[in-house]
Amino acid sequence: MSIIISEDTKVIVQGITGHQGRQQTLAMKEFGTKIVGGVTPGRGGEEVHGTPVFNTVKDAVMKTGANSSIVFVPAPYARDAVLEAIDAGIKTIVVVTEHIPVRDTIEFIEYAKLKGARIIGPNCPGIASPGIAKIGIMSNSIFLKGNIGVVSRSGTLTYEIVNALSQSGIGQSTCIGIGGDPVVGTGFIDVLDLFEKDDDTKAIVLIGEIGGIAEEEASKFIDQYVSKPVFAYIAGRTAPQGKRMGHAGAIIARGKGTAKSKIEALERAGAMVAKVPFEIPQLVKNYLKGVSIKDAVRMD
């Protein structure tokens, strides 16, 4: 079992004829994802890596039965691409595109809620369930099938920590990068709730960063509703106040959104917070040996 994606997931690639679309289509197919079509207006009838290209999402859905989409469309056109997918009946839409105006993002997220669709991103690396499917741009080689759920705001830290988990022999049930923009479609709480209900997820790794209050809100949810152990890492412990650090959402101001406040909130909720990213695999490994989460950090 996995969250959000399954063996029944059929994916179309919006922007499949572009460089990223072509490259990532091949990688997703090699991962085992059922890529059933692509969409580029005016390029219908072509093929990319054996995948048929359609002029519209509606055509692609009618001909292939697609239920999911990944968007590689440039930022100025991404809003229209997402709205087109929603109107065509797509229920899971991964938006990789970065630099989408916040106003556009708010508009298509609200429309998705109205139509019962899920947006992952924007500006995210996507979602992967080893052995099942991947809708995203994360490297295939870093994953190992297992029972640890990973949710992250940072694409790079997702790669590093998932790779470190796999090299330690610790597999993943599902890994999802929710994106680093100030507004995202699927948040920490959404994913924590899904992992809590997933029988194949035995523990959760949460990767956060400075800026906003998403981690503090997630901490409250963990405290009240999550019974599974949560291991966390917060990037930006030494970041200066008032300066944006990489992601659009990674900014602290007037003392809010600091690494300190997030770490304290997570620890109050019972999560084990690592000091450095590569401490995560050891903490999880100790827990899997039967050590309690409170004592896990003291082992080895």
Short mmCIF file of C-alpha atoms in Angstrom, two decimals:
data_model
loop_
_atom_site.label_atom_id
_atom_site.label_comp_id
_atom_site.label_asym_id
_atom_site.label_seq_id
_atom_site.Cartn_x
_atom_site.Cartn_y
_atom_site.Cartn_z
CA MET A 1 0.00 0.00 0.00
CA SER A 2 1.09 3.58 -0.58
CA ILE A 3 -0.43 7.00 -0.28
CA ILE A 4 -1.87 9.10 -3.13
CA ILE A 5 -0.49 6.89 -5.94
CA SER A 6 -1.06 3.19 -6.61
CA GLU A 7 -0.86 0.49 -9.29
CA ASP A 8 -3.97 2.08 -10.82
CA THR A 9 -2.35 5.47 -11.32
CA LYS A 10 -2.27 6.48 -15.00
CA VAL A 11 -0.21 9.59 -15.67
CA ILE A 12 -0.08 12.16 -18.44
CA VAL A 13 2.83 14.58 -18.83
CA GLN A 14 1.85 18.19 -19.60
CA GLY A 15 4.75 19.71 -21.50
CA ILE A 16 6.07 16.31 -22.62
CA THR A 17 7.83 17.64 -25.73
CA GLY A 18 10.08 20.03 -23.78
CA HIS A 19 13.54 19.03 -22.54
CA GLN A 20 12.45 18.29 -18.95
CA GLY A 21 9.25 16.64 -20.10
CA ARG A 22 11.11 14.24 -22.38
CA GLN A 23 13.85 13.42 -19.90
CA GLN A 24 11.57 12.89 -16.91
CA THR A 25 9.02 10.89 -18.92
CA LEU A 26 11.71 8.31 -19.65
CA ALA A 27 12.86 8.26 -16.00
CA MET A 28 9.32 7.82 -14.69
CA LYS A 29 8.67 4.98 -17.13
CA GLU A 30 11.88 3.27 -16.02
CA PHE A 31 10.68 3.60 -12.41
CA GLY A 32 7.55 1.67 -13.37
CA THR A 33 5.06 4.52 -13.68
CA LYS A 34 2.22 4.04 -16.14
CA ILE A 35 2.80 7.06 -18.39
CA VAL A 36 -0.14 6.80 -20.75
CA GLY A 37 0.17 10.06 -22.66
CA GLY A 38 1.54 13.54 -22.98
CA VAL A 39 0.07 16.93 -23.84
CA THR A 40 1.54 19.72 -25.91
CA PRO A 41 -0.85 21.98 -27.87
CA GLY A 42 -0.21 21.67 -31.60
CA ARG A 43 1.96 18.53 -31.24
CA GLY A 44 -0.83 15.95 -31.17
CA GLY A 45 -0.02 12.78 -33.08
CA GLU A 46 3.67 12.75 -32.17
CA GLU A 47 5.29 10.30 -29.74
CA VAL A 48 7.85 10.76 -26.96
CA HIS A 49 9.62 7.56 -25.84
CA GLY A 50 6.72 5.59 -27.29
CA THR A 51 4.15 7.72 -25.45
CA PRO A 52 1.41 9.33 -27.57
CA VAL A 53 1.14 13.13 -27.53
CA PHE A 54 -2.24 14.86 -27.49
CA ASN A 55 -3.24 18.46 -28.16
CA THR A 56 -5.41 18.77 -25.04
CA VAL A 57 -5.73 17.14 -21.63
CA LYS A 58 -9.35 16.32 -22.42
CA ASP A 59 -8.26 14.31 -25.48
CA ALA A 60 -5.58 12.54 -23.44
CA VAL A 61 -8.03 11.56 -20.70
CA MET A 62 -10.65 10.36 -23.19
CA LYS A 63 -8.15 8.19 -25.09
CA THR A 64 -6.11 6.83 -22.17
CA GLY A 65 -8.21 6.94 -19.01
CA ALA A 66 -5.55 9.03 -17.27
CA ASN A 67 -6.29 10.05 -13.66
CA SER A 68 -3.05 11.89 -12.77
CA SER A 69 -0.84 14.53 -14.33
CA ILE A 70 2.58 16.08 -13.94
CA VAL A 71 3.09 19.66 -15.12
CA PHE A 72 6.35 20.82 -16.75
CA VAL A 73 4.71 23.83 -18.39
CA PRO A 74 6.63 27.16 -17.96
CA ALA A 75 5.42 29.44 -15.17
CA PRO A 76 3.50 31.98 -17.32
CA TYR A 77 1.32 29.17 -18.70
CA ALA A 78 1.23 26.81 -15.71
CA ARG A 79 -2.02 28.21 -14.28
CA ASP A 80 -3.92 27.46 -17.48
CA ALA A 81 -2.35 24.00 -17.73
CA VAL A 82 -3.45 23.08 -14.19
CA LEU A 83 -6.97 24.44 -14.71
CA GLU A 84 -7.22 22.45 -17.94
CA ALA A 85 -6.23 19.26 -16.12
CA ILE A 86 -8.80 19.88 -13.38
CA ASP A 87 -11.55 20.52 -15.94
CA ALA A 88 -10.62 17.30 -17.74
CA GLY A 89 -11.24 15.31 -14.56
CA ILE A 90 -7.64 14.70 -13.42
CA LYS A 91 -7.61 14.08 -9.65
CA THR A 92 -3.90 14.20 -8.79
CA ILE A 93 -1.76 16.96 -10.31
CA VAL A 94 1.95 17.30 -9.52
CA VAL A 95 3.20 20.80 -10.40
CA VAL A 96 6.98 20.79 -10.76
CA THR A 97 7.15 24.29 -12.30
CA GLU A 98 8.81 26.96 -10.16
CA HIS A 99 8.34 30.74 -10.10
CA ILE A 100 4.57 30.53 -10.57
CA PRO A 101 2.99 33.78 -9.29
CA VAL A 102 1.38 33.23 -5.88
CA ARG A 103 -1.90 34.64 -7.16
CA ASP A 104 -2.00 31.98 -9.90
CA THR A 105 -1.21 29.25 -7.37
CA ILE A 106 -3.98 30.35 -5.01
CA GLU A 107 -6.44 30.36 -7.89
CA PHE A 108 -5.74 26.84 -9.14
CA ILE A 109 -5.51 25.37 -5.62
CA GLU A 110 -8.93 26.77 -4.70
CA TYR A 111 -10.36 25.52 -8.00
CA ALA A 112 -8.90 22.06 -7.34
CA LYS A 113 -10.56 21.95 -3.91
CA LEU A 114 -13.86 22.87 -5.52
CA LYS A 115 -13.52 20.05 -8.05
CA GLY A 116 -12.18 17.42 -5.63
CA ALA A 117 -8.67 17.30 -7.11
CA ARG A 118 -5.34 17.21 -5.27
CA ILE A 119 -2.47 19.54 -6.13
CA ILE A 120 1.08 18.59 -5.09
CA GLY A 121 3.42 21.59 -5.34
CA PRO A 122 4.07 23.87 -7.10
CA ASN A 123 7.86 24.03 -7.16
CA CYS A 124 8.14 20.47 -5.86
CA PRO A 125 10.07 17.29 -6.76
CA GLY A 126 6.90 15.18 -6.71
CA ILE A 127 5.95 11.86 -5.15
CA ALA A 128 7.42 8.36 -5.30
CA SER A 129 6.33 4.99 -3.93
CA PRO A 130 9.16 2.50 -4.58
CA GLY A 131 7.95 -0.58 -6.45
CA ILE A 132 4.75 1.17 -7.51
CA ALA A 133 5.13 4.52 -9.28
CA LYS A 134 6.78 7.93 -9.33
CA ILE A 135 5.27 11.22 -10.47
CA GLY A 136 8.17 13.60 -10.19
CA ILE A 137 11.80 14.38 -10.85
CA MET A 138 13.58 12.64 -7.99
CA SER A 139 16.36 10.31 -9.07
CA ASN A 140 15.24 6.68 -9.41
CA SER A 141 18.42 5.34 -7.87
CA ILE A 142 17.92 6.80 -4.37
CA PHE A 143 14.82 4.77 -3.45
CA LEU A 144 14.37 1.47 -1.65
CA LYS A 145 11.02 -0.18 -1.01
CA GLY A 146 10.12 -0.25 2.68
CA ASN A 147 7.86 1.19 5.36
CA ILE A 148 9.15 4.67 6.21
CA GLY A 149 7.07 7.61 4.99
CA VAL A 150 8.96 10.78 4.05
CA VAL A 151 7.45 14.25 3.65
CA SER A 152 9.55 17.32 2.90
CA ARG A 153 9.48 20.99 1.91
CA SER A 154 12.99 20.77 0.47
CA GLY A 155 13.74 18.92 -2.75
CA THR A 156 17.49 18.70 -2.17
CA LEU A 157 17.15 17.48 1.41
CA THR A 158 14.59 14.94 0.25
CA TYR A 159 17.17 13.47 -2.12
CA GLU A 160 19.92 13.49 0.48
CA ILE A 161 17.94 11.99 3.34
CA VAL A 162 16.10 9.40 1.23
CA ASN A 163 19.41 8.35 -0.30
CA ALA A 164 20.97 8.10 3.17
CA LEU A 165 18.03 6.01 4.41
CA SER A 166 18.34 3.64 1.45
CA GLN A 167 22.11 3.28 1.88
CA SER A 168 21.42 2.32 5.50
CA GLY A 169 19.02 -0.39 4.32
CA ILE A 170 15.93 1.55 5.39
CA GLY A 171 13.25 1.55 2.70
CA GLN A 172 10.40 3.93 2.08
CA SER A 173 6.65 3.44 1.63
CA THR A 174 6.07 6.82 -0.03
CA CYS A 175 8.22 9.95 -0.34
CA ILE A 176 6.57 13.26 -1.13
CA GLY A 177 8.06 16.69 -1.66
CA ILE A 178 5.33 19.23 -0.99
CA GLY A 179 7.28 22.21 -2.35
CA GLY A 180 8.96 25.23 -0.87
CA ASP A 181 6.65 28.03 -2.03
CA PRO A 182 4.62 30.08 0.50
CA VAL A 183 1.41 28.47 -0.80
CA VAL A 184 1.23 24.77 -1.68
CA GLY A 185 -1.64 22.48 -2.52
CA THR A 186 -0.82 19.54 -0.25
CA GLY A 187 0.67 20.38 3.14
CA PHE A 188 2.39 18.57 5.99
CA ILE A 189 -0.89 17.87 7.79
CA ASP A 190 -2.50 16.33 4.70
CA VAL A 191 0.43 13.94 4.30
CA LEU A 192 0.76 13.13 8.01
CA ASP A 193 -2.91 12.17 8.08
CA LEU A 194 -2.43 9.86 5.08
CA PHE A 195 0.68 8.24 6.58
CA GLU A 196 -1.11 7.72 9.89
CA LYS A 197 -3.86 5.80 8.04
CA ASP A 198 -1.44 3.81 5.85
CA ASP A 199 -0.84 0.32 7.29
CA ASP A 200 2.46 -0.04 5.43
CA THR A 201 3.96 3.11 6.91
CA LYS A 202 5.52 2.31 10.29
CA ALA A 203 7.32 5.60 10.98
CA ILE A 204 7.48 9.07 9.43
CA VAL A 205 10.36 11.38 8.50
CA LEU A 206 9.41 15.07 8.29
CA ILE A 207 11.86 17.51 6.68
CA GLY A 208 11.12 21.17 7.28
CA GLU A 209 12.85 24.50 7.00
CA ILE A 210 12.63 28.04 8.25
CA GLY A 211 9.79 30.36 7.24
CA GLY A 212 6.04 30.21 7.71
CA ILE A 213 4.29 28.17 10.39
CA ALA A 214 3.66 24.89 8.55
CA GLU A 215 5.94 22.91 10.87
CA GLU A 216 4.35 24.42 14.00
CA GLU A 217 0.88 23.50 12.70
CA ALA A 218 2.14 20.02 11.82
CA SER A 219 3.43 19.68 15.38
CA LYS A 220 -0.03 20.32 16.79
CA PHE A 221 -1.45 17.68 14.44
CA ILE A 222 1.24 15.18 15.44
CA ASP A 223 0.52 15.78 19.10
CA GLN A 224 -3.20 15.14 18.69
CA TYR A 225 -3.57 12.66 15.85
CA VAL A 226 -0.33 10.84 14.95
CA SER A 227 0.43 7.64 16.85
CA LYS A 228 3.43 6.62 14.72
CA PRO A 229 6.95 7.78 15.56
CA VAL A 230 8.03 10.96 13.78
CA PHE A 231 11.67 11.81 13.04
CA ALA A 232 12.32 15.36 11.87
CA TYR A 233 14.98 17.68 10.54
CA ILE A 234 14.66 21.47 10.25
CA ALA A 235 17.01 23.23 7.85
CA GLY A 236 18.20 26.78 8.50
CA ARG A 237 19.32 26.71 12.14
CA THR A 238 21.88 29.45 11.48
CA ALA A 239 19.92 31.50 8.92
CA PRO A 240 19.91 35.28 9.49
CA GLN A 241 16.56 36.94 10.22
CA GLY A 242 14.84 38.78 7.37
CA LYS A 243 16.77 37.12 4.55
CA ARG A 244 15.22 34.67 2.11
CA MET A 245 17.14 31.39 2.00
CA GLY A 246 16.59 29.52 -1.26
CA HIS A 247 12.86 28.85 -1.24
CA ALA A 248 10.27 31.60 -1.55
CA GLY A 249 8.70 30.39 1.69
CA ALA A 250 11.97 30.15 3.60
CA ILE A 251 12.08 33.53 5.25
CA ILE A 252 11.87 34.44 8.91
CA ALA A 253 10.62 37.79 10.08
CA ARG A 254 9.95 39.35 13.48
CA GLY A 255 11.07 36.17 15.21
CA LYS A 256 8.43 33.98 13.59
CA GLY A 257 9.20 30.89 11.54
CA THR A 258 12.60 30.28 13.09
CA ALA A 259 14.30 26.91 13.22
CA LYS A 260 14.27 27.17 17.03
CA SER A 261 10.51 27.63 17.24
CA LYS A 262 9.89 24.74 14.85
CA ILE A 263 12.28 22.37 16.63
CA GLU A 264 10.75 23.19 20.00
CA ALA A 265 7.23 22.64 18.66
CA LEU A 266 8.15 19.28 17.14
CA GLU A 267 9.91 18.12 20.31
CA ARG A 268 6.90 19.13 22.42
CA ALA A 269 4.78 16.96 20.12
CA GLY A 270 7.05 13.97 20.76
CA ALA A 271 9.06 13.99 17.53
CA MET A 272 12.76 13.17 17.55
CA VAL A 273 14.55 16.09 15.84
CA ALA A 274 17.95 15.42 14.26
CA LYS A 275 20.70 18.01 14.48
CA VAL A 276 22.06 17.22 11.00
CA PRO A 277 20.37 15.50 8.03
CA PHE A 278 22.52 12.40 8.18
CA GLU A 279 21.50 11.72 11.77
CA ILE A 280 18.05 10.68 10.52
CA PRO A 281 19.00 7.18 9.27
CA GLN A 282 20.70 6.32 12.57
CA LEU A 283 17.71 7.50 14.59
CA VAL A 284 15.33 5.46 12.45
CA LYS A 285 17.62 2.43 12.52
CA ASN A 286 17.80 2.54 16.29
CA TYR A 287 14.03 2.81 16.52
CA LEU A 288 13.60 -0.18 14.20
CA LYS A 289 15.89 -2.16 16.51
CA GLY A 290 13.26 -1.73 19.17
CA VAL A 291 14.64 1.30 20.96
CA SER A 292 12.02 3.82 22.09
CA ILE A 293 11.97 7.11 20.20
CA LYS A 294 13.11 9.00 23.32
CA ASP A 295 16.16 6.77 23.74
CA ALA A 296 16.93 6.19 20.06
CA VAL A 297 19.36 9.10 19.83
CA ARG A 298 21.54 7.70 22.60
CA MET A 299 22.27 4.40 20.84
CA ASP A 300 25.37 3.65 18.70
#
